Amino acid sequence: MIEIIDLEKSFDGQKVLNGIDLTILDNELMAIIGKSGGGKSVLLKHLTGLIKPDKGSVLVDGVDIVRLSGRELDGIREKFGVVFQGGALFDSLTVYENVAFPLKEKVKIDRKELHERVLRALEDVELLGMGKKYPAEISGGMKRRVALARALITEPSIVFFDEPTTGLDPIILNSIHRLIVDTHKKYGFTGVIISHDIPEIFDVADRIAMLHNGVIVETGTPDEIKNSFNPIVRQFIIGMEVPSFKP
Amino acid sequence: MRILGAWTLSAVRRLGNIFTFLANAVYSIFSPPFKFGLLLRQIRFFGNKSMVIILLTGSFTGMVLALQLFYTLRKFGSDALLGPAIALSLIRELGPVLSALMVTGRAGSALTAEIGIMRISEQIDALTAMALNPVRYLIVPNIVAAVIVFPLLAAIFDLIGIYGGYAVAVKLLGMSEGTYFSQIETFVEMKDIRIGLYKSLSFGVIVSWICCYKGFNTRYGAEGVSKATTEAVVLSSILILIWDYFIGSVLL
Ligand SMILES: Nc1ncnc2c1ncn2[C@@H]1O[C@H](COP(=O)(O)OP(=O)(O)OP(=O)(O)O)[C@@H](O)[C@H]1O
Ligand SMILES: [Mg+2]
C-alpha cells in the first residue's frame, strides 16, 4: 500500500504540489489524470524517491521513504518497476541488454535462466525478434514496450507508469493497455498509471484520481469519475473526449 | 550588497557541490563492485576520439618548436641543444597541456553531451530507480579511464612531437642526425618525465571530473545540453592552465 500524505513541492517559488493526499491499495491499478504540466510526473518522482518534497510523507508499505536515503531507500526500490515518460532506455545498450539489465545487475542469476527470462519478457511485449536493435533504431511504440518489459522483468510488487501510451496511435495504445492489464492479471502488482488517454484508461484502471492545481480533486472508480458532478472533472473528461474544433 | 551576498552564497554552494561530486566518485572507485567492462569501453572512447587529433597536433607542435627554438638557440650559438630544448618543452609542458586541451575539446565535450542526454532523457533517473548508483556506472569508469589514458596520450604527443622536430631540424635545417637524439638522451632526466606524468595524471582527473559533473547536472531542455557542453570545455581548459602553473611552480 502507498499512502501519500499532505505532499507539497515548489520549484523556484512555483508551487507544483500543494498538499496531495492519496492512498493506493495493494494490487489495484490506480490511474492519475490531470492536465499537462500539472505535476503528475513530479508526483510520481516523489513516489520513487527521486525528488524530495518540501513537506509531507510517502508511506510505502508503512515506511516513510521521504526520510530515507542511500541503502535504505534502495532497499525499498527493490520492490519497484518504473516506466518513464519517454521510456528512458539506455542508448548504449540493445533492446535485449536493456531488458536484461536490471536482472543482471541486481539479482544473482545464472546465464541460462537470465536468457530465458529475457526471452519470456520480450515475448510478453511481442518484441521477440527485436533484441539486437538499439533504442535509436526502433519506433516510439516499441520503445514503450521495451520499457514495460524492463520494468516488469524483476517481478516488482509496485509498478509506476508515466504516460506509457501518450502520443501513440489507437491500435498500439490499446495493445499497450491490454499488455498492462494482462501482466497485472498474470503477475499481480500495485500499479500507478499516469495517463492522458480518456476514455481508454477507464477500461484499464480500478480507480482514478484527478490532479488539479496541485491537489487531488476527486478519486473514484471509473464509473464514479464518469458520472462525477465536480465541474473540474467534468470539463477535463469532456474536453478530452470531444476535441474542440474551431474553423 | 544583498545581491553580492546571495551571489557569494550560491557560488560557495556550487563549489561545494562540485567537490562533493568528486568525493562521492572517489569513494565509489574504492568500494566494490567495480565495472571493468565499462572502464574498457571508456578507455576506448577516449582513445578513439582523440588519437588522430593528438598525432596531428603533436607533430605540428614539434615542428613549430624546431623552427622557433632553432632561431633562438642559434643566436646564442648553442643550436646543438635543439633536440633537448624541444624534448624538454614537450615532456614537461606542452605535451601534457596541449594533449589535455585537445582531449577536452574532442572527448570531454562528447562525454558531457552523452551524460547530459542521459540526464534529460531520464536514463540517470532510471538507474537510480533501479536502486543502482549512477555514479558507479557513469562517473567512475570515466575518471579511471581518463587517469589511464591521459598520460598515454601525452606520451604519444611527446614522441610524435620529438619526431616532428627531428624532421624539421635534420631534414630542413640541416642538423646532424646523431646530435639531435644523443643530446636528448643526455639532457632529459627521469625527473622531467615524472613532472610530465604528474601533470597529465592530474589533468585526467580534472577533465573527467568537470565534464562528468557538468553532464550529470545538465538542466532540462535541449539547450541545457549545449550549455553544459560549452561550460565543461571552458571550465576544464581554464583549470588545466591554472593547475599547470600551480603544479609547475611547486615541482620545478
Ligand atoms: N526538476 C525540475 N526543476 C524545476 N521545475 C520542474 C522540475 N520538474 C518539473 N518541474 C516543473 O513542474 C511542473 C510540473 O511538471 P510535470 O513534468 O510534473 O508535469 P506533468 O503533469 O507530468 O505534465 P505532462 O503531462 O506534460 O507530462 C512544470 O511546470 C515543470 O516545469
Ligand atoms: Mg509528465
Coordinates of C-alpha atoms and ligand atoms in Angstrom, one line a residue:
Chain A
M1 CA 0.0 0.0 0.0
I2 CA 1.2 3.5 -0.8
E3 CA -0.1 6.4 1.3
I4 CA 0.6 9.9 0.2
I5 CA 0.1 12.4 3.0
D6 CA -0.1 16.2 2.6
L7 CA 2.7 16.3 0.0
E8 CA 4.0 19.7 -1.0
K9 CA 6.7 20.7 -3.5
S10 CA 7.7 24.0 -5.1
F11 CA 10.2 24.7 -7.9
D12 CA 11.7 28.2 -7.9
G13 CA 8.8 29.6 -5.9
Q14 CA 6.2 27.9 -8.2
K15 CA 4.0 25.5 -6.2
V16 CA 3.6 22.3 -8.2
L17 CA 2.2 20.0 -5.5
N18 CA 0.1 21.7 -2.9
G19 CA -1.0 19.1 -0.3
I20 CA -1.5 15.8 -2.1
D21 CA -3.4 13.2 -0.2
L22 CA -3.9 9.8 -1.9
T23 CA -4.0 6.2 -0.9
I24 CA -3.2 3.4 -3.4
L25 CA -4.3 0.0 -2.2
D26 CA -2.4 -3.3 -2.7
N27 CA -2.8 -4.9 -6.1
E28 CA -5.0 -2.1 -7.5
L29 CA -4.3 -0.2 -10.7
M30 CA -4.7 3.5 -9.9
A31 CA -4.7 6.0 -12.7
I32 CA -3.7 9.6 -12.2
I33 CA -5.1 12.1 -14.7
G34 CA -4.7 15.8 -15.0
K35 CA -3.6 18.5 -17.4
S36 CA -0.2 18.7 -19.0
G37 CA 2.3 20.4 -16.8
G38 CA 0.1 19.9 -13.8
G39 CA 2.8 18.0 -11.8
K40 CA 1.9 14.3 -12.5
S41 CA 5.5 13.3 -13.3
V42 CA 6.7 15.3 -10.3
L43 CA 4.3 13.4 -8.1
L44 CA 5.5 10.1 -9.5
K45 CA 9.1 11.0 -8.8
H46 CA 8.2 11.6 -5.2
L47 CA 6.8 8.1 -5.0
T48 CA 10.1 6.6 -6.3
G49 CA 12.2 8.9 -4.0
L50 CA 13.8 10.7 -7.0
I51 CA 12.6 14.0 -5.7
K52 CA 12.3 15.0 -2.0
P53 CA 9.2 17.0 -1.0
D54 CA 9.2 20.3 0.9
K55 CA 6.6 18.8 3.2
G56 CA 4.6 15.6 3.7
S57 CA 5.3 11.9 3.6
V58 CA 5.1 9.0 1.2
L59 CA 4.5 5.7 3.0
V60 CA 5.3 2.5 1.1
D61 CA 4.0 -0.5 3.0
G62 CA 4.2 1.7 6.1
V63 CA 7.7 3.0 5.6
D64 CA 8.1 6.8 5.0
I65 CA 10.5 6.9 2.1
V66 CA 10.8 10.7 2.3
R67 CA 13.0 10.2 5.3
L68 CA 15.2 7.5 3.7
S69 CA 18.2 7.8 1.6
G70 CA 21.1 5.7 0.3
R71 CA 21.0 2.0 1.1
E72 CA 17.7 2.1 3.0
L73 CA 15.9 3.9 0.1
D74 CA 17.5 1.4 -2.4
G75 CA 16.1 -1.4 -0.3
I76 CA 12.6 -0.1 -0.8
R77 CA 13.3 0.5 -4.5
E78 CA 13.9 -3.2 -5.0
K79 CA 10.2 -3.5 -5.0
F80 CA 9.7 -1.0 -7.8
G81 CA 9.5 -1.1 -11.5
V82 CA 9.3 2.2 -13.3
V83 CA 8.3 3.0 -16.8
F84 CA 9.5 6.6 -17.5
Q85 CA 7.6 9.1 -19.7
G86 CA 9.9 8.7 -22.7
G87 CA 10.9 5.1 -22.0
A88 CA 14.4 6.2 -20.6
L89 CA 16.0 3.2 -22.4
F90 CA 19.8 3.1 -22.2
D91 CA 21.0 4.3 -25.6
S92 CA 24.2 2.4 -25.5
L93 CA 22.5 -1.0 -24.9
T94 CA 20.5 -3.1 -27.3
V95 CA 16.9 -3.9 -26.6
Y96 CA 17.9 -7.3 -25.2
E97 CA 20.6 -5.8 -23.0
N98 CA 18.1 -3.1 -21.8
V99 CA 15.6 -5.7 -20.7
A100 CA 18.3 -7.9 -19.1
F101 CA 20.0 -5.0 -17.4
P102 CA 18.0 -4.8 -14.0
L103 CA 18.1 -8.5 -13.6
K104 CA 21.7 -8.9 -14.5
E105 CA 22.8 -6.1 -12.2
K106 CA 20.6 -6.8 -9.3
V107 CA 20.0 -10.5 -8.9
K108 CA 22.4 -13.4 -8.7
I109 CA 21.2 -15.5 -11.5
D110 CA 22.8 -17.9 -13.9
R111 CA 23.1 -17.1 -17.6
K112 CA 20.7 -19.7 -18.9
E113 CA 17.9 -18.5 -16.6
L114 CA 18.6 -14.9 -17.4
H115 CA 18.4 -15.6 -21.1
E116 CA 15.1 -17.5 -20.6
R117 CA 13.6 -14.7 -18.6
V118 CA 14.6 -12.0 -21.0
L119 CA 13.1 -14.0 -23.9
R120 CA 9.9 -14.5 -22.0
A121 CA 9.7 -10.8 -21.2
L122 CA 10.3 -9.9 -24.8
E123 CA 7.7 -12.4 -25.9
D124 CA 5.2 -10.8 -23.4
V125 CA 5.6 -7.5 -25.2
E126 CA 5.7 -9.1 -28.7
L127 CA 9.3 -8.0 -29.4
L128 CA 10.9 -11.4 -29.7
G129 CA 12.8 -10.7 -32.9
M130 CA 14.0 -7.2 -32.0
G131 CA 16.6 -8.0 -29.3
K132 CA 19.6 -7.0 -31.3
K133 CA 18.3 -3.5 -32.2
Y134 CA 19.3 -0.3 -30.4
P135 CA 16.7 2.1 -29.0
A136 CA 17.6 4.6 -31.7
E137 CA 16.5 2.1 -34.3
I138 CA 13.0 1.3 -33.1
S139 CA 9.7 3.2 -33.1
G140 CA 8.2 5.1 -30.2
G141 CA 5.6 2.4 -29.6
M142 CA 8.3 -0.3 -29.5
K143 CA 10.3 1.8 -27.0
R144 CA 7.4 1.9 -24.6
R145 CA 7.0 -1.8 -24.8
V146 CA 10.7 -2.4 -24.2
A147 CA 10.5 0.0 -21.2
L148 CA 7.5 -2.1 -20.0
A149 CA 9.4 -5.3 -20.3
R150 CA 12.4 -3.8 -18.5
A151 CA 10.3 -2.6 -15.6
L152 CA 8.5 -5.9 -15.2
I153 CA 11.4 -8.3 -15.5
T154 CA 12.3 -8.2 -11.9
E155 CA 8.7 -9.0 -11.0
P156 CA 8.2 -5.9 -8.9
S157 CA 5.4 -5.6 -6.5
I158 CA 4.8 -2.0 -7.3
V159 CA 5.0 -0.6 -10.8
F160 CA 4.9 3.1 -11.8
F161 CA 3.9 4.0 -15.4
D162 CA 4.4 7.6 -16.5
E163 CA 2.2 8.1 -19.6
P164 CA 3.0 4.7 -21.2
T165 CA 0.8 5.5 -24.2
T166 CA 0.8 9.2 -24.8
G167 CA 1.4 10.1 -28.4
L168 CA 0.8 6.6 -29.8
D169 CA -1.8 5.6 -32.4
P170 CA -5.0 4.0 -31.1
I171 CA -4.1 0.5 -32.1
I172 CA -0.7 0.5 -30.3
L173 CA -2.3 2.4 -27.4
N174 CA -4.9 -0.4 -26.9
S175 CA -2.2 -3.1 -27.3
I176 CA -0.1 -1.5 -24.5
H177 CA -3.2 -1.1 -22.3
R178 CA -4.0 -4.7 -22.8
L179 CA -0.4 -5.6 -22.0
I180 CA -0.6 -3.7 -18.7
V181 CA -3.9 -5.4 -17.8
D182 CA -2.7 -8.8 -18.8
T183 CA 0.6 -8.7 -17.0
H184 CA -1.3 -7.3 -14.0
K185 CA -3.5 -10.3 -14.0
K186 CA -0.6 -12.7 -14.6
Y187 CA 1.9 -11.4 -12.1
G188 CA -0.2 -9.1 -9.8
F189 CA 1.3 -5.8 -8.7
T190 CA 0.2 -2.5 -7.4
G191 CA 0.2 -0.1 -10.3
V192 CA 0.2 3.7 -10.6
I193 CA -0.5 4.8 -14.2
I194 CA -0.3 8.4 -15.3
S195 CA -2.4 8.9 -18.3
H196 CA -4.0 11.3 -20.8
D197 CA -6.0 8.7 -22.5
I198 CA -9.6 9.4 -21.9
P199 CA -11.8 7.4 -22.2
E200 CA -9.5 4.4 -22.8
I201 CA -8.0 4.5 -19.3
F202 CA -11.4 3.8 -17.8
D203 CA -11.2 0.2 -19.1
V204 CA -7.8 -0.2 -17.5
A205 CA -7.8 1.3 -14.1
D206 CA -9.6 0.1 -11.0
R207 CA -9.7 3.6 -9.6
I208 CA -8.9 7.1 -11.0
A209 CA -7.6 10.2 -9.2
M210 CA -7.6 13.6 -10.7
L211 CA -4.8 16.0 -10.0
H212 CA -5.6 19.7 -10.5
N213 CA -3.7 22.8 -9.3
G214 CA -1.5 20.7 -7.1
V215 CA -4.2 18.8 -5.2
I216 CA -6.2 15.6 -5.8
V217 CA -9.7 17.0 -6.5
E218 CA -11.5 13.7 -6.9
T219 CA -10.9 9.9 -6.5
G220 CA -13.2 7.1 -7.6
T221 CA -13.9 4.1 -9.8
P222 CA -14.1 4.8 -13.5
D223 CA -17.9 4.9 -13.3
E224 CA -17.9 7.4 -10.4
I225 CA -15.5 9.6 -12.3
K226 CA -17.5 9.4 -15.5
N227 CA -20.7 10.5 -13.5
S228 CA -18.9 13.0 -11.3
F229 CA -20.7 16.3 -10.7
N230 CA -17.4 18.1 -10.0
P231 CA -17.1 20.7 -12.7
I232 CA -13.3 20.4 -13.0
V233 CA -13.6 16.7 -13.6
R234 CA -16.5 17.0 -16.0
Q235 CA -14.7 19.7 -18.0
F236 CA -11.5 17.6 -18.2
I237 CA -13.2 14.5 -19.3
I238 CA -15.5 16.2 -21.8
G239 CA -12.6 18.3 -23.1
M240 CA -10.5 15.2 -23.7
E241 CA -13.3 13.2 -25.3
V242 CA -14.6 15.8 -27.8
P243 CA -11.7 17.7 -29.2
S244 CA -13.0 21.2 -29.8
F245 CA -12.9 22.2 -33.4
K246 CA -12.6 25.8 -34.4
P247 CA -12.9 26.6 -38.1
Chain B
M1 CA 25.1 44.4 -1.1
R2 CA 22.4 41.8 -0.7
I3 CA 22.9 40.7 -4.3
L4 CA 26.6 40.3 -3.7
G5 CA 25.8 38.2 -0.6
A6 CA 23.4 36.0 -2.4
W7 CA 25.9 35.5 -5.3
T8 CA 28.7 34.6 -2.9
L9 CA 26.4 32.1 -1.2
S10 CA 25.4 30.4 -4.4
A11 CA 29.0 30.3 -5.6
V12 CA 30.1 28.7 -2.4
R13 CA 27.2 26.2 -2.6
R14 CA 28.1 25.3 -6.2
L15 CA 31.8 24.9 -5.3
G16 CA 30.7 22.6 -2.5
N17 CA 28.6 20.6 -4.9
I18 CA 31.5 20.1 -7.3
F19 CA 33.7 18.9 -4.6
T20 CA 31.1 16.6 -3.1
F21 CA 30.6 15.1 -6.5
L22 CA 34.3 14.3 -6.8
A23 CA 34.4 12.9 -3.2
N24 CA 31.4 10.7 -4.0
A25 CA 33.1 9.4 -7.1
V26 CA 36.4 8.7 -5.4
Y27 CA 34.5 6.9 -2.7
S28 CA 32.7 4.7 -5.3
I29 CA 36.0 3.9 -7.0
F30 CA 37.3 2.2 -3.9
S31 CA 34.0 0.4 -2.9
P32 CA 33.2 -2.7 -4.9
P33 CA 31.7 -3.8 -7.3
F34 CA 33.9 -2.2 -10.0
K35 CA 32.6 -2.2 -13.6
F36 CA 35.5 -3.4 -15.7
G37 CA 33.5 -3.7 -18.9
L38 CA 32.5 0.0 -18.7
L39 CA 36.1 1.0 -17.9
L40 CA 37.4 -0.7 -21.0
R41 CA 34.6 0.9 -23.0
Q42 CA 35.5 4.4 -21.8
I43 CA 39.3 3.8 -22.4
R44 CA 38.4 3.0 -25.9
F45 CA 36.1 6.1 -26.0
F46 CA 38.9 8.5 -25.0
G47 CA 41.5 6.8 -27.2
N48 CA 39.4 6.5 -30.4
K49 CA 38.1 10.0 -30.1
S50 CA 41.4 11.7 -29.5
M51 CA 44.1 9.7 -31.3
V52 CA 44.0 11.4 -34.7
I53 CA 44.0 14.9 -33.3
I54 CA 46.8 14.0 -30.9
L55 CA 49.0 12.8 -33.7
L56 CA 48.2 15.8 -35.8
T57 CA 48.8 18.5 -33.1
G58 CA 51.7 16.6 -31.7
S59 CA 53.7 16.5 -34.9
F60 CA 53.0 20.1 -35.8
T61 CA 53.9 21.3 -32.3
G62 CA 57.2 19.6 -32.6
M63 CA 57.8 21.1 -36.0
V64 CA 56.9 24.6 -34.9
L65 CA 59.2 24.2 -31.8
A66 CA 62.1 23.2 -34.0
L67 CA 61.7 26.3 -36.2
Q68 CA 61.3 28.7 -33.3
L69 CA 64.0 27.3 -31.0
F70 CA 66.5 26.8 -33.8
Y71 CA 66.2 30.6 -34.5
T72 CA 66.6 31.5 -30.8
L73 CA 69.3 29.0 -30.0
R74 CA 71.5 30.0 -33.0
K75 CA 71.6 33.5 -31.6
F76 CA 73.3 32.1 -28.5
G77 CA 75.4 29.8 -30.6
S78 CA 74.0 26.7 -29.0
D79 CA 72.0 25.2 -31.8
A80 CA 73.4 21.8 -30.9
L81 CA 71.0 21.8 -28.0
L82 CA 67.9 22.0 -30.2
G83 CA 66.9 18.3 -29.5
P84 CA 66.8 18.6 -25.7
A85 CA 65.1 22.0 -25.9
I86 CA 62.3 20.5 -28.0
A87 CA 62.1 17.4 -25.9
L88 CA 62.0 19.2 -22.6
S89 CA 59.4 21.7 -23.7
L90 CA 57.3 18.8 -24.8
I91 CA 57.7 16.5 -22.0
R92 CA 57.5 19.0 -19.1
E93 CA 54.9 21.3 -20.5
L94 CA 53.4 21.3 -23.9
G95 CA 52.8 17.5 -24.2
P96 CA 50.6 17.2 -21.1
V97 CA 48.9 20.6 -21.5
L98 CA 48.2 20.6 -25.2
S99 CA 47.1 16.9 -25.3
A100 CA 44.8 17.6 -22.3
L101 CA 43.3 20.6 -24.1
M102 CA 42.8 18.5 -27.3
V103 CA 41.2 15.6 -25.4
T104 CA 38.9 18.1 -23.6
G105 CA 37.7 19.6 -26.9
R106 CA 37.2 16.3 -28.6
A107 CA 36.3 13.6 -26.0
G108 CA 35.4 15.8 -23.0
S109 CA 32.7 17.6 -24.8
A110 CA 31.3 14.4 -26.2
L111 CA 31.3 13.0 -22.7
T112 CA 29.4 15.9 -21.2
A113 CA 26.9 15.7 -24.0
E114 CA 26.4 11.9 -23.6
I115 CA 25.8 12.2 -19.9
G116 CA 23.7 15.3 -20.3
I117 CA 21.4 13.4 -22.7
M118 CA 21.2 10.6 -20.2
R119 CA 20.1 13.1 -17.6
I120 CA 17.4 14.8 -19.7
S121 CA 16.1 11.6 -21.1
E122 CA 15.7 10.2 -17.6
Q123 CA 18.2 7.4 -18.1
I124 CA 20.0 8.5 -14.9
D125 CA 16.7 8.5 -13.0
A126 CA 16.1 5.1 -14.4
L127 CA 19.3 3.8 -12.9
T128 CA 18.6 5.4 -9.6
A129 CA 15.0 4.0 -9.6
M130 CA 16.5 0.5 -10.2
A131 CA 18.4 1.0 -6.9
L132 CA 21.7 1.2 -8.9
N133 CA 24.1 4.0 -8.2
P134 CA 24.6 6.1 -11.4
V135 CA 28.0 7.4 -10.2
R136 CA 29.3 3.9 -10.2
Y137 CA 28.0 3.3 -13.8
L138 CA 28.7 6.6 -15.4
I139 CA 31.3 8.6 -13.5
V140 CA 33.8 6.2 -12.0
P141 CA 34.6 4.4 -15.3
N142 CA 35.3 7.8 -16.9
I143 CA 37.6 9.1 -14.2
V144 CA 39.6 5.9 -14.0
A145 CA 39.8 5.7 -17.8
A146 CA 41.0 9.4 -18.0
V147 CA 43.7 8.8 -15.4
I148 CA 45.0 5.9 -17.5
V149 CA 44.5 7.4 -21.0
F150 CA 45.8 11.0 -20.4
P151 CA 49.4 10.0 -19.7
L152 CA 49.4 7.7 -22.6
L153 CA 48.1 10.3 -25.0
A154 CA 50.6 12.8 -23.6
A155 CA 53.4 10.3 -24.2
I156 CA 52.3 9.8 -27.7
F157 CA 52.1 13.6 -28.2
D158 CA 55.7 14.0 -26.8
L159 CA 57.1 11.2 -29.0
I160 CA 55.4 12.3 -32.2
G161 CA 56.4 15.9 -31.4
I162 CA 60.1 14.9 -31.0
Y163 CA 60.0 13.2 -34.3
G164 CA 58.3 16.2 -35.9
G165 CA 61.0 18.4 -34.5
Y166 CA 63.6 15.9 -35.8
A167 CA 62.1 16.1 -39.3
V168 CA 62.4 19.8 -39.4
A169 CA 65.8 20.1 -37.7
V170 CA 67.5 17.4 -39.6
K171 CA 65.8 17.4 -43.0
L172 CA 65.1 21.1 -43.3
L173 CA 67.6 22.9 -41.1
G174 CA 70.4 20.5 -41.9
M175 CA 71.3 19.5 -38.3
S176 CA 73.2 16.2 -37.9
E177 CA 71.0 13.2 -37.0
G178 CA 73.3 12.0 -34.2
T179 CA 73.4 15.2 -32.3
Y180 CA 69.7 15.6 -32.2
F181 CA 69.0 12.3 -30.4
S182 CA 72.2 11.9 -28.4
Q183 CA 71.7 15.3 -26.8
I184 CA 68.2 14.4 -25.9
E185 CA 69.4 11.4 -24.1
T186 CA 72.0 13.4 -22.2
F187 CA 69.7 16.2 -21.0
V188 CA 66.3 14.6 -20.4
E189 CA 66.2 13.3 -16.9
M190 CA 63.8 11.0 -15.1
K191 CA 62.6 14.0 -13.1
D192 CA 61.3 15.7 -16.3
I193 CA 59.4 12.7 -17.3
R194 CA 57.9 12.4 -13.8
I195 CA 56.7 16.0 -13.9
G196 CA 55.0 15.4 -17.2
L197 CA 53.4 12.3 -15.8
Y198 CA 52.1 14.1 -12.7
K199 CA 50.7 16.8 -14.9
S200 CA 48.8 14.6 -17.2
L201 CA 47.5 12.4 -14.4
S202 CA 46.0 15.4 -12.7
F203 CA 44.7 16.8 -16.0
G204 CA 42.9 13.5 -16.5
V205 CA 41.2 13.8 -13.1
I206 CA 40.3 17.5 -13.8
V207 CA 38.8 16.9 -17.2
S208 CA 36.8 13.8 -16.4
W209 CA 35.6 15.3 -13.2
I210 CA 34.4 18.6 -14.7
C211 CA 33.0 17.1 -17.8
C212 CA 31.1 14.4 -15.9
Y213 CA 29.9 17.0 -13.3
K214 CA 28.5 19.3 -16.0
G215 CA 26.8 16.5 -17.8
F216 CA 25.4 15.0 -14.7
N217 CA 23.9 18.3 -13.7
T218 CA 22.5 19.3 -17.1
R219 CA 19.4 21.4 -16.9
Y220 CA 16.3 20.1 -18.7
G221 CA 15.7 21.1 -22.3
A222 CA 17.9 20.7 -25.4
E223 CA 19.8 24.0 -24.8
G224 CA 20.7 22.6 -21.4
V225 CA 23.0 20.0 -23.1
S226 CA 24.7 22.5 -25.3
K227 CA 25.2 24.9 -22.4
A228 CA 26.6 22.1 -20.2
T229 CA 29.0 21.1 -23.0
T230 CA 30.3 24.6 -23.6
E231 CA 30.7 25.2 -19.8
A232 CA 32.5 21.9 -19.4
V233 CA 35.1 22.6 -22.1
V234 CA 35.7 26.2 -21.0
L235 CA 36.0 25.4 -17.3
S236 CA 38.2 22.3 -17.9
S237 CA 40.5 24.3 -20.2
I238 CA 40.9 27.1 -17.6
L239 CA 41.5 24.7 -14.8
I240 CA 44.1 22.9 -16.9
L241 CA 46.1 26.0 -17.3
I242 CA 45.8 27.2 -13.8
W243 CA 46.7 23.8 -12.4
D244 CA 49.6 23.6 -14.8
Y245 CA 51.1 26.8 -13.4
F246 CA 50.5 25.8 -9.9
I247 CA 52.0 22.3 -10.2
G248 CA 54.8 23.7 -12.3
S249 CA 55.8 26.2 -9.6
V250 CA 55.7 23.6 -6.9
L251 CA 57.6 20.9 -8.7
L252 CA 60.1 22.9 -10.6
Ligands
LIG1 N1 13.4 19.3 -11.9 C1 12.6 20.3 -12.0 N2 13.0 21.6 -11.8 C2 12.2 22.7 -11.9 N3 10.9 22.6 -12.3 C3 10.4 21.4 -12.6 C4 11.2 20.2 -12.5 N4 10.4 19.1 -12.8 C5 9.2 19.6 -13.1 N5 9.2 21.0 -13.0 C6 8.0 21.8 -13.2 O1 6.9 21.3 -12.6 C7 5.8 21.4 -13.3 C8 5.1 20.1 -13.5 O2 5.8 19.3 -14.3 P1 5.4 17.7 -14.6 O3 6.5 17.2 -15.5 O4 5.2 17.0 -13.4 O5 4.1 17.9 -15.4 P2 3.2 16.7 -16.0 O6 1.9 16.7 -15.3 O7 3.9 15.4 -15.9 O8 3.0 17.1 -17.5 P3 2.9 16.1 -18.8 O9 1.6 15.6 -18.8 O10 3.2 17.1 -19.9 O11 4.0 15.1 -18.7 C9 6.2 22.1 -14.6 O12 5.8 23.4 -14.6 C10 7.7 21.9 -14.7 O13 8.3 22.9 -15.3
MG2 MG 4.8 14.1 -17.2

